[in-house]
Amino acid sequence: IFFLILFVWLVGVVFCGLKSFITNKKILRRVKQFSVPCTAPDMIHLLNERKSILDIKGNIKIWVSNVVDIPFVTGILKPDVFLPEASLNSEKFQLVLEHELIHCKKKDYLYRRILFWISALYWYNPLLYAMTEYYVEINEIACDEVVLENRTKKERLCYAEMLVNFQNQDNILSNAVSLTGHSESQLERRLENMLRKKGKAGKATCVVLTLLFILASPVTTFAAAKGISDMQDAIVDMVTDEIEETMIL
């Protein structure tokens, strides 16, 4: 029974984890083929200026793509920010860029990858999927709050309009929510949060992330210990049976 359960679990991990991982890699490879590094002096200056304000160290490369309509960040040690061509007017570019740079500063891509693999390992637990999806949502809202802090009403409206436009686009990233963090169900709540004067999503992000690890850690420890213990028992029984058969012969 143990080996049957182990086999079913491994099949689930491969299907839910590796399949999605490979799909995302293929999408990223295709996106990069149709993207070019951003070399415009004014945009590079804006990038360095925002990095300095946000106290971000290290190199961040900006890519401009004509095949995606949703900005997103990839990479843990060397982040790449992919921006759609439509976002390159000065006002929108600053808002979009700052949002993605905040993701880089907070290492959000790293945490999303960790949660992605935890969800894949425990593919049979719907609570983890729900918590992970909620984490992504409040993570996006937390970045929205930082970007819109002390912004004018006109800038807030521009930002909200931009989110709606991103969501209405039909592109190759429409099924890659784990990369972009954009989904139709989250859009309304993000827009509602922008109307509030005081945001709390930053604290909520930490709370949800902590709960996820608290939820997963005991299960991981128990599962690993139980699996090793059962495997040791199976090996001992197998060896014992072979010794007994040898003695009988």
mmCIF file of C-alpha atoms in Angstrom:
data_model
loop_
_atom_site.group_PDB
_atom_site.id
_atom_site.type_symbol
_atom_site.label_atom_id
_atom_site.label_comp_id
_atom_site.label_asym_id
_atom_site.label_seq_id
_atom_site.Cartn_x
_atom_site.Cartn_y
_atom_site.Cartn_z
ATOM 1 C CA ILE A 1 0.000 0.000 0.000
ATOM 2 C CA PHE A 2 2.844 2.375 0.866
ATOM 3 C CA PHE A 3 4.436 2.030 -2.581
ATOM 4 C CA LEU A 4 1.046 2.488 -4.270
ATOM 5 C CA ILE A 5 0.422 5.708 -2.310
ATOM 6 C CA LEU A 6 3.971 6.871 -3.072
ATOM 7 C CA PHE A 7 3.435 6.199 -6.778
ATOM 8 C CA VAL A 8 0.140 8.124 -6.835
ATOM 9 C CA TRP A 9 1.760 11.036 -4.971
ATOM 10 C CA LEU A 10 4.716 11.142 -7.383
ATOM 11 C CA VAL A 11 2.381 11.094 -10.385
ATOM 12 C CA GLY A 12 0.496 14.026 -8.870
ATOM 13 C CA VAL A 13 3.725 15.961 -8.225
ATOM 14 C CA VAL A 14 4.937 15.366 -11.785
ATOM 15 C CA PHE A 15 1.604 16.340 -13.304
ATOM 16 C CA CYS A 16 0.951 19.407 -11.115
ATOM 17 C CA GLY A 17 4.527 20.576 -10.643
ATOM 18 C CA LEU A 18 6.782 19.592 -13.510
ATOM 19 C CA LYS A 19 4.105 20.011 -16.160
ATOM 20 C CA SER A 20 3.397 23.584 -15.068
ATOM 21 C CA PHE A 21 7.114 24.308 -14.613
ATOM 22 C CA ILE A 22 7.948 23.116 -18.137
ATOM 23 C CA THR A 23 5.001 25.024 -19.612
ATOM 24 C CA ASN A 24 6.127 28.263 -17.941
ATOM 25 C CA LYS A 25 9.696 27.711 -19.160
ATOM 26 C CA LYS A 26 8.472 27.300 -22.729
ATOM 27 C CA ILE A 27 6.383 30.457 -22.454
ATOM 28 C CA LEU A 28 9.334 32.431 -21.087
ATOM 29 C CA ARG A 29 11.592 31.151 -23.848
ATOM 30 C CA ARG A 30 9.085 32.247 -26.458
ATOM 31 C CA VAL A 31 8.587 35.646 -24.822
ATOM 32 C CA LYS A 32 12.339 36.244 -24.717
ATOM 33 C CA GLN A 33 12.637 35.426 -28.419
ATOM 34 C CA PHE A 34 10.274 38.305 -29.192
ATOM 35 C CA SER A 35 11.687 40.755 -26.640
ATOM 36 C CA VAL A 36 14.502 43.271 -26.792
ATOM 37 C CA PRO A 37 16.468 44.925 -23.977
ATOM 38 C CA CYS A 38 15.283 48.409 -23.125
ATOM 39 C CA THR A 39 18.059 50.827 -24.163
ATOM 40 C CA ALA A 40 16.250 54.189 -24.277
ATOM 41 C CA PRO A 41 18.364 56.643 -22.203
ATOM 42 C CA ASP A 42 15.375 58.286 -20.493
ATOM 43 C CA MET A 43 13.952 54.923 -19.452
ATOM 44 C CA ILE A 44 17.322 53.655 -18.200
ATOM 45 C CA HIS A 45 17.661 56.884 -16.219
ATOM 46 C CA LEU A 46 14.187 56.352 -14.740
ATOM 47 C CA LEU A 47 15.080 52.760 -13.854
ATOM 48 C CA ASN A 48 18.238 53.821 -11.998
ATOM 49 C CA GLU A 49 16.352 56.646 -10.286
ATOM 50 C CA ARG A 50 13.588 54.350 -9.006
ATOM 51 C CA LYS A 51 16.127 51.728 -7.922
ATOM 52 C CA SER A 52 17.928 54.379 -5.888
ATOM 53 C CA ILE A 53 14.696 55.598 -4.275
ATOM 54 C CA LEU A 54 13.604 52.046 -3.434
ATOM 55 C CA ASP A 55 17.127 51.139 -2.272
ATOM 56 C CA ILE A 56 17.432 48.200 -4.655
ATOM 57 C CA LYS A 57 20.893 46.720 -5.135
ATOM 58 C CA GLY A 58 22.078 44.589 -8.027
ATOM 59 C CA ASN A 59 21.390 44.573 -11.723
ATOM 60 C CA ILE A 60 17.847 44.460 -13.091
ATOM 61 C CA LYS A 61 17.329 44.072 -16.810
ATOM 62 C CA ILE A 62 14.315 45.579 -18.550
ATOM 63 C CA TRP A 63 12.879 43.804 -21.602
ATOM 64 C CA VAL A 64 10.299 45.220 -23.972
ATOM 65 C CA SER A 65 8.044 42.718 -25.715
ATOM 66 C CA ASN A 66 5.428 42.922 -28.442
ATOM 67 C CA VAL A 67 3.895 39.520 -27.605
ATOM 68 C CA VAL A 68 2.854 40.185 -23.991
ATOM 69 C CA ASP A 69 0.398 42.724 -22.651
ATOM 70 C CA ILE A 70 0.989 42.076 -18.950
ATOM 71 C CA PRO A 71 4.181 43.161 -17.134
ATOM 72 C CA PHE A 72 5.894 40.572 -14.960
ATOM 73 C CA VAL A 73 9.169 39.702 -13.222
ATOM 74 C CA THR A 74 11.219 36.521 -13.474
ATOM 75 C CA GLY A 75 14.526 35.481 -12.000
ATOM 76 C CA ILE A 76 15.707 35.249 -8.405
ATOM 77 C CA LEU A 77 19.384 36.254 -8.418
ATOM 78 C CA LYS A 78 19.229 38.285 -11.650
ATOM 79 C CA PRO A 79 15.687 39.614 -12.083
ATOM 80 C CA ASP A 80 14.308 40.343 -15.539
ATOM 81 C CA VAL A 81 11.380 42.726 -15.889
ATOM 82 C CA PHE A 82 9.239 42.221 -19.004
ATOM 83 C CA LEU A 83 7.109 45.165 -20.081
ATOM 84 C CA PRO A 84 4.591 45.419 -22.925
ATOM 85 C CA GLU A 85 5.296 48.018 -25.591
ATOM 86 C CA ALA A 86 1.961 49.701 -24.833
ATOM 87 C CA SER A 87 3.211 50.736 -21.375
ATOM 88 C CA LEU A 88 6.096 52.815 -22.666
ATOM 89 C CA ASN A 89 4.588 56.284 -22.505
ATOM 90 C CA SER A 90 6.276 58.230 -19.722
ATOM 91 C CA GLU A 91 3.458 58.305 -17.142
ATOM 92 C CA LYS A 92 2.419 54.673 -17.491
ATOM 93 C CA PHE A 93 6.000 53.449 -17.716
ATOM 94 C CA GLN A 94 6.887 54.948 -14.348
ATOM 95 C CA LEU A 95 3.881 53.348 -12.617
ATOM 96 C CA VAL A 96 4.379 49.928 -14.211
ATOM 97 C CA LEU A 97 8.126 49.956 -13.620
ATOM 98 C CA GLU A 98 7.770 50.918 -9.970
ATOM 99 C CA HIS A 99 5.267 48.117 -9.368
ATOM 100 C CA GLU A 100 7.629 45.516 -10.830
ATOM 101 C CA LEU A 101 10.649 46.945 -8.995
ATOM 102 C CA ILE A 102 8.790 46.582 -5.698
ATOM 103 C CA HIS A 103 8.326 42.902 -6.541
ATOM 104 C CA CYS A 104 12.104 42.689 -7.078
ATOM 105 C CA LYS A 105 12.850 44.459 -3.794
ATOM 106 C CA LYS A 106 10.574 42.156 -1.795
ATOM 107 C CA LYS A 107 11.841 38.983 -3.530
ATOM 108 C CA ASP A 108 8.246 38.119 -4.417
ATOM 109 C CA TYR A 109 9.219 35.868 -7.318
ATOM 110 C CA LEU A 110 11.287 33.693 -4.948
ATOM 111 C CA TYR A 111 8.389 33.324 -2.510
ATOM 112 C CA ARG A 112 5.976 32.528 -5.332
ATOM 113 C CA ARG A 113 8.287 29.804 -6.609
ATOM 114 C CA ILE A 114 8.535 28.304 -3.117
ATOM 115 C CA LEU A 115 4.764 28.352 -2.707
ATOM 116 C CA PHE A 116 4.361 26.911 -6.200
ATOM 117 C CA TRP A 117 6.483 23.867 -5.296
ATOM 118 C CA ILE A 118 4.812 23.462 -1.904
ATOM 119 C CA SER A 119 1.439 23.411 -3.676
ATOM 120 C CA ALA A 120 2.805 20.893 -6.181
ATOM 121 C CA LEU A 121 4.128 18.628 -3.414
ATOM 122 C CA TYR A 122 0.778 18.745 -1.641
ATOM 123 C CA TRP A 123 -1.390 18.739 -4.741
ATOM 124 C CA TYR A 124 -4.100 16.849 -2.881
ATOM 125 C CA ASN A 125 -4.620 19.701 -0.382
ATOM 126 C CA PRO A 126 -7.058 22.319 -1.773
ATOM 127 C CA LEU A 127 -6.443 24.586 1.238
ATOM 128 C CA LEU A 128 -2.838 25.164 0.140
ATOM 129 C CA TYR A 129 -3.976 26.104 -3.370
ATOM 130 C CA ALA A 130 -6.522 28.557 -1.954
ATOM 131 C CA MET A 131 -3.982 30.094 0.409
ATOM 132 C CA THR A 132 -1.385 30.377 -2.360
ATOM 133 C CA GLU A 133 -3.850 32.098 -4.677
ATOM 134 C CA TYR A 134 -4.810 34.475 -1.873
ATOM 135 C CA TYR A 135 -1.143 35.205 -1.174
ATOM 136 C CA VAL A 136 -0.583 36.169 -4.823
ATOM 137 C CA GLU A 137 -3.616 38.444 -4.705
ATOM 138 C CA ILE A 138 -2.650 40.355 -1.553
ATOM 139 C CA ASN A 139 0.935 40.432 -2.772
ATOM 140 C CA GLU A 140 -0.225 42.358 -5.845
ATOM 141 C CA ILE A 141 -2.425 44.607 -3.711
ATOM 142 C CA ALA A 142 0.510 45.365 -1.399
ATOM 143 C CA CYS A 143 2.581 46.495 -4.383
ATOM 144 C CA ASP A 144 -0.346 48.606 -5.611
ATOM 145 C CA GLU A 145 -0.469 50.350 -2.232
ATOM 146 C CA VAL A 146 3.218 51.239 -2.309
ATOM 147 C CA VAL A 147 3.028 52.512 -5.900
ATOM 148 C CA LEU A 148 -0.054 54.659 -5.241
ATOM 149 C CA GLU A 149 1.100 56.108 -1.937
ATOM 150 C CA ASN A 150 0.962 59.922 -2.136
ATOM 151 C CA ARG A 151 -0.160 59.766 -5.791
ATOM 152 C CA THR A 152 -2.655 62.168 -7.300
ATOM 153 C CA LYS A 153 -6.195 61.183 -8.236
ATOM 154 C CA LYS A 154 -5.246 61.398 -11.911
ATOM 155 C CA GLU A 155 -2.354 58.972 -11.416
ATOM 156 C CA ARG A 156 -4.594 56.560 -9.500
ATOM 157 C CA LEU A 157 -7.160 56.615 -12.293
ATOM 158 C CA CYS A 158 -4.412 56.055 -14.861
ATOM 159 C CA TYR A 159 -3.131 53.102 -12.835
ATOM 160 C CA ALA A 160 -6.615 51.577 -12.474
ATOM 161 C CA GLU A 161 -7.287 52.005 -16.192
ATOM 162 C CA MET A 162 -3.983 50.320 -16.937
ATOM 163 C CA LEU A 163 -4.894 47.291 -14.792
ATOM 164 C CA VAL A 164 -8.221 46.929 -16.585
ATOM 165 C CA ASN A 165 -6.490 47.130 -19.973
ATOM 166 C CA PHE A 166 -3.960 44.485 -18.929
ATOM 167 C CA GLN A 167 -6.748 42.148 -17.855
ATOM 168 C CA ASN A 168 -8.729 42.604 -21.074
ATOM 169 C CA GLN A 169 -5.801 41.641 -23.278
ATOM 170 C CA ASP A 170 -5.605 38.206 -24.868
ATOM 171 C CA ASN A 171 -2.013 37.003 -24.921
ATOM 172 C CA ILE A 172 0.186 33.976 -24.336
ATOM 173 C CA LEU A 173 0.440 34.716 -20.595
ATOM 174 C CA SER A 174 -3.298 34.448 -19.979
ATOM 175 C CA ASN A 175 -2.852 31.039 -18.311
ATOM 176 C CA ALA A 176 0.393 31.853 -16.516
ATOM 177 C CA VAL A 177 -1.022 33.513 -13.398
ATOM 178 C CA SER A 178 1.873 32.117 -11.355
ATOM 179 C CA LEU A 179 4.177 34.371 -13.385
ATOM 180 C CA THR A 180 2.093 37.499 -13.723
ATOM 181 C CA GLY A 181 -0.160 37.482 -10.665
ATOM 182 C CA HIS A 182 -3.041 38.755 -12.796
ATOM 183 C CA SER A 183 -6.410 37.050 -12.845
ATOM 184 C CA GLU A 184 -9.928 38.268 -13.531
ATOM 185 C CA SER A 185 -11.176 37.332 -10.065
ATOM 186 C CA GLN A 186 -8.511 39.492 -8.409
ATOM 187 C CA LEU A 187 -9.006 42.608 -10.519
ATOM 188 C CA GLU A 188 -12.179 43.875 -8.818
ATOM 189 C CA ARG A 189 -10.685 43.508 -5.341
ATOM 190 C CA ARG A 190 -7.506 45.310 -6.412
ATOM 191 C CA LEU A 191 -9.544 48.201 -7.807
ATOM 192 C CA GLU A 192 -11.664 48.382 -4.649
ATOM 193 C CA ASN A 193 -8.546 48.453 -2.498
ATOM 194 C CA MET A 194 -7.233 51.479 -4.421
ATOM 195 C CA LEU A 195 -10.231 53.489 -3.187
ATOM 196 C CA ARG A 196 -9.333 52.896 0.443
ATOM 197 C CA LYS A 197 -7.312 55.498 2.243
ATOM 198 C CA LYS A 198 -5.396 53.086 4.400
ATOM 199 C CA GLY A 199 -4.053 49.809 3.090
ATOM 200 C CA LYS A 200 -3.242 46.737 5.136
ATOM 201 C CA ALA A 201 -2.192 44.308 2.427
ATOM 202 C CA GLY A 202 1.495 44.485 3.338
ATOM 203 C CA LYS A 203 0.831 43.032 6.787
ATOM 204 C CA ALA A 204 -1.652 40.536 5.356
ATOM 205 C CA THR A 205 1.023 39.262 2.949
ATOM 206 C CA CYS A 206 3.328 38.408 5.844
ATOM 207 C CA VAL A 207 0.495 36.764 7.791
ATOM 208 C CA VAL A 208 -0.612 34.569 4.873
ATOM 209 C CA LEU A 209 2.967 33.587 4.010
ATOM 210 C CA THR A 210 3.607 32.628 7.641
ATOM 211 C CA LEU A 211 0.397 30.593 7.793
ATOM 212 C CA LEU A 212 1.343 28.761 4.611
ATOM 213 C CA PHE A 213 4.708 27.705 6.003
ATOM 214 C CA ILE A 214 3.196 26.786 9.381
ATOM 215 C CA LEU A 215 0.599 24.710 7.560
ATOM 216 C CA ALA A 216 3.107 22.975 5.312
ATOM 217 C CA SER A 217 6.057 22.425 7.681
ATOM 218 C CA PRO A 218 4.464 19.936 10.116
ATOM 219 C CA VAL A 219 2.941 18.014 7.213
ATOM 220 C CA THR A 220 6.316 17.924 5.462
ATOM 221 C CA THR A 221 8.132 16.716 8.570
ATOM 222 C CA PHE A 222 5.533 14.059 9.354
ATOM 223 C CA ALA A 223 5.335 12.851 5.759
ATOM 224 C CA ALA A 224 9.116 12.591 5.423
ATOM 225 C CA ALA A 225 9.509 10.791 8.753
ATOM 226 C CA LYS A 226 6.620 8.421 8.045
ATOM 227 C CA GLY A 227 7.867 7.703 4.533
ATOM 228 C CA ILE A 228 11.418 6.924 5.687
ATOM 229 C CA SER A 229 10.135 4.816 8.571
ATOM 230 C CA ASP A 230 7.833 2.771 6.301
ATOM 231 C CA MET A 231 10.598 2.337 3.742
ATOM 232 C CA GLN A 232 13.037 1.136 6.422
ATOM 233 C CA ASP A 233 10.441 -1.343 7.717
ATOM 234 C CA ALA A 234 9.859 -2.635 4.186
ATOM 235 C CA ILE A 235 13.616 -3.089 3.596
ATOM 236 C CA VAL A 236 14.101 -4.818 6.963
ATOM 237 C CA ASP A 237 11.193 -7.195 6.266
ATOM 238 C CA MET A 238 12.587 -7.950 2.797
ATOM 239 C CA VAL A 239 16.080 -8.654 4.128
ATOM 240 C CA THR A 240 14.676 -10.758 6.988
ATOM 241 C CA ASP A 241 12.639 -12.869 4.556
ATOM 242 C CA GLU A 242 15.721 -13.450 2.370
ATOM 243 C CA ILE A 243 17.802 -14.487 5.389
ATOM 244 C CA GLU A 244 15.110 -16.916 6.546
ATOM 245 C CA GLU A 245 14.828 -18.439 3.071
ATOM 246 C CA THR A 246 18.638 -18.830 2.931
ATOM 247 C CA MET A 247 18.724 -20.537 6.326
ATOM 248 C CA ILE A 248 15.965 -22.931 5.286
ATOM 249 C CA LEU A 249 17.891 -23.880 2.129
#
